[in-house]
C-alpha cells in the first residue's frame, strides 16, 4: 500500500489510476493524517472492457435512481429561499 497526499492524488491521478488497475492500494493522507483507503474494485469483471462513456452512463443511471430530478414545485421553492450568508 502506498501513502499519498490529497494534493498528490489530484496532481498524479492518471498514474494512480494505472496503479489501481495493477492492483495497488493507496492510503490517502490529509493534513498529515490518514483519512481513507483507495483500492481497486474486484467485483466488476467488465470494468476494464467497458468504455469510459459506458461507465459514466451506468453511474449516472444509478445516481438517478437514488436521487430523482426535482419537481418544478421543489425547484421553485429552493429558488425562493434567501441566500445563506
mmCIF file of C-alpha atoms in Angstrom, residues 9-84:
data_model
loop_
_atom_site.group_PDB
_atom_site.id
_atom_site.type_symbol
_atom_site.label_atom_id
_atom_site.label_comp_id
_atom_site.label_asym_id
_atom_site.label_seq_id
_atom_site.Cartn_x
_atom_site.Cartn_y
_atom_site.Cartn_z
ATOM 1 C CA UNK A 9 -3.709 12.424 -5.711
ATOM 2 C CA UNK A 10 -5.136 15.410 -7.610
ATOM 3 C CA UNK A 11 -1.881 16.086 -9.439
ATOM 4 C CA UNK A 12 -0.963 12.486 -10.258
ATOM 5 C CA UNK A 13 -4.347 10.834 -10.723
ATOM 6 C CA UNK A 14 -3.536 9.243 -14.125
ATOM 7 C CA UNK A 15 -0.570 7.475 -12.535
ATOM 8 C CA UNK A 16 -2.632 6.451 -9.507
ATOM 9 C CA UNK A 17 -5.365 5.127 -11.808
ATOM 10 C CA UNK A 18 -2.886 2.945 -13.701
ATOM 11 C CA UNK A 19 -1.504 1.626 -10.405
ATOM 12 C CA UNK A 20 -5.037 0.818 -9.241
ATOM 13 C CA UNK A 21 -5.566 -1.214 -12.420
ATOM 14 C CA UNK A 22 -2.448 -3.184 -11.468
ATOM 15 C CA UNK A 23 -3.962 -3.954 -8.056
ATOM 16 C CA UNK A 24 -2.119 -1.401 -5.908
ATOM 17 C CA UNK A 25 -3.855 0.291 -2.948
ATOM 18 C CA UNK A 26 -3.352 3.785 -1.556
ATOM 19 C CA UNK A 27 -3.667 5.359 1.883
ATOM 20 C CA UNK A 28 -4.957 8.923 1.419
ATOM 21 C CA UNK A 29 -3.329 11.494 3.723
ATOM 22 C CA UNK A 30 -4.848 14.906 4.532
ATOM 23 C CA UNK A 31 -3.115 17.355 6.885
ATOM 24 C CA UNK A 32 -0.669 14.636 7.941
ATOM 25 C CA UNK A 33 -3.468 12.248 8.961
ATOM 26 C CA UNK A 34 -4.787 9.181 7.124
ATOM 27 C CA UNK A 35 -8.390 9.753 6.041
ATOM 28 C CA UNK A 36 -9.204 6.992 3.542
ATOM 29 C CA UNK A 37 -8.032 3.916 1.748
ATOM 30 C CA UNK A 38 -8.273 3.772 -2.037
ATOM 31 C CA UNK A 39 -8.208 0.284 -3.502
ATOM 32 C CA UNK A 40 -9.205 -1.390 -6.770
ATOM 33 C CA UNK A 41 -12.709 -2.737 -7.250
ATOM 34 C CA UNK A 42 -12.726 -6.508 -7.608
ATOM 35 C CA UNK A 43 -16.417 -7.200 -8.176
ATOM 36 C CA UNK A 44 -16.838 -5.590 -11.626
ATOM 37 C CA UNK A 45 -15.466 -8.079 -14.164
ATOM 38 C CA UNK A 46 -16.172 -5.955 -17.282
ATOM 39 C CA UNK A 47 -14.690 -2.767 -15.788
ATOM 40 C CA UNK A 48 -11.589 -2.705 -17.985
ATOM 41 C CA UNK A 49 -13.529 -3.697 -21.113
ATOM 42 C CA UNK A 50 -16.188 -1.002 -20.683
ATOM 43 C CA UNK A 51 -15.557 2.386 -22.231
ATOM 44 C CA UNK A 52 -15.399 5.492 -20.076
ATOM 45 C CA UNK A 53 -18.694 6.649 -21.612
ATOM 46 C CA UNK A 54 -20.434 3.375 -20.661
ATOM 47 C CA UNK A 55 -19.127 3.649 -17.100
ATOM 48 C CA UNK A 56 -20.329 7.260 -16.840
ATOM 49 C CA UNK A 57 -23.776 6.317 -18.194
ATOM 50 C CA UNK A 58 -24.087 3.446 -15.712
ATOM 51 C CA UNK A 59 -23.014 5.679 -12.830
ATOM 52 C CA UNK A 60 -25.463 8.387 -13.942
ATOM 53 C CA UNK A 61 -28.372 5.940 -14.167
ATOM 54 C CA UNK A 62 -27.558 4.542 -10.707
ATOM 55 C CA UNK A 63 -27.384 8.070 -9.334
ATOM 56 C CA UNK A 64 -30.718 8.996 -10.941
ATOM 57 C CA UNK A 65 -32.407 6.009 -9.274
ATOM 58 C CA UNK A 66 -31.248 7.153 -5.858
ATOM 59 C CA UNK A 67 -31.690 10.900 -6.469
ATOM 60 C CA UNK A 68 -34.541 11.538 -8.924
ATOM 61 C CA UNK A 69 -34.833 15.002 -10.510
ATOM 62 C CA UNK A 70 -36.578 17.724 -8.534
ATOM 63 C CA UNK A 71 -40.154 18.616 -9.413
ATOM 64 C CA UNK A 72 -40.987 22.115 -10.655
ATOM 65 C CA UNK A 73 -42.522 22.903 -7.256
ATOM 66 C CA UNK A 74 -39.334 21.852 -5.457
ATOM 67 C CA UNK A 75 -37.173 23.945 -7.783
ATOM 68 C CA UNK A 76 -39.435 26.976 -7.301
ATOM 69 C CA UNK A 77 -39.299 26.523 -3.539
ATOM 70 C CA UNK A 78 -35.496 26.321 -3.411
ATOM 71 C CA UNK A 79 -35.134 29.321 -5.721
ATOM 72 C CA UNK A 80 -37.435 31.343 -3.486
ATOM 73 C CA UNK A 81 -35.226 30.861 -0.411
ATOM 74 C CA UNK A 82 -32.986 33.704 0.692
ATOM 75 C CA UNK A 83 -29.234 33.054 0.249
ATOM 76 C CA UNK A 84 -27.414 31.811 3.328
#
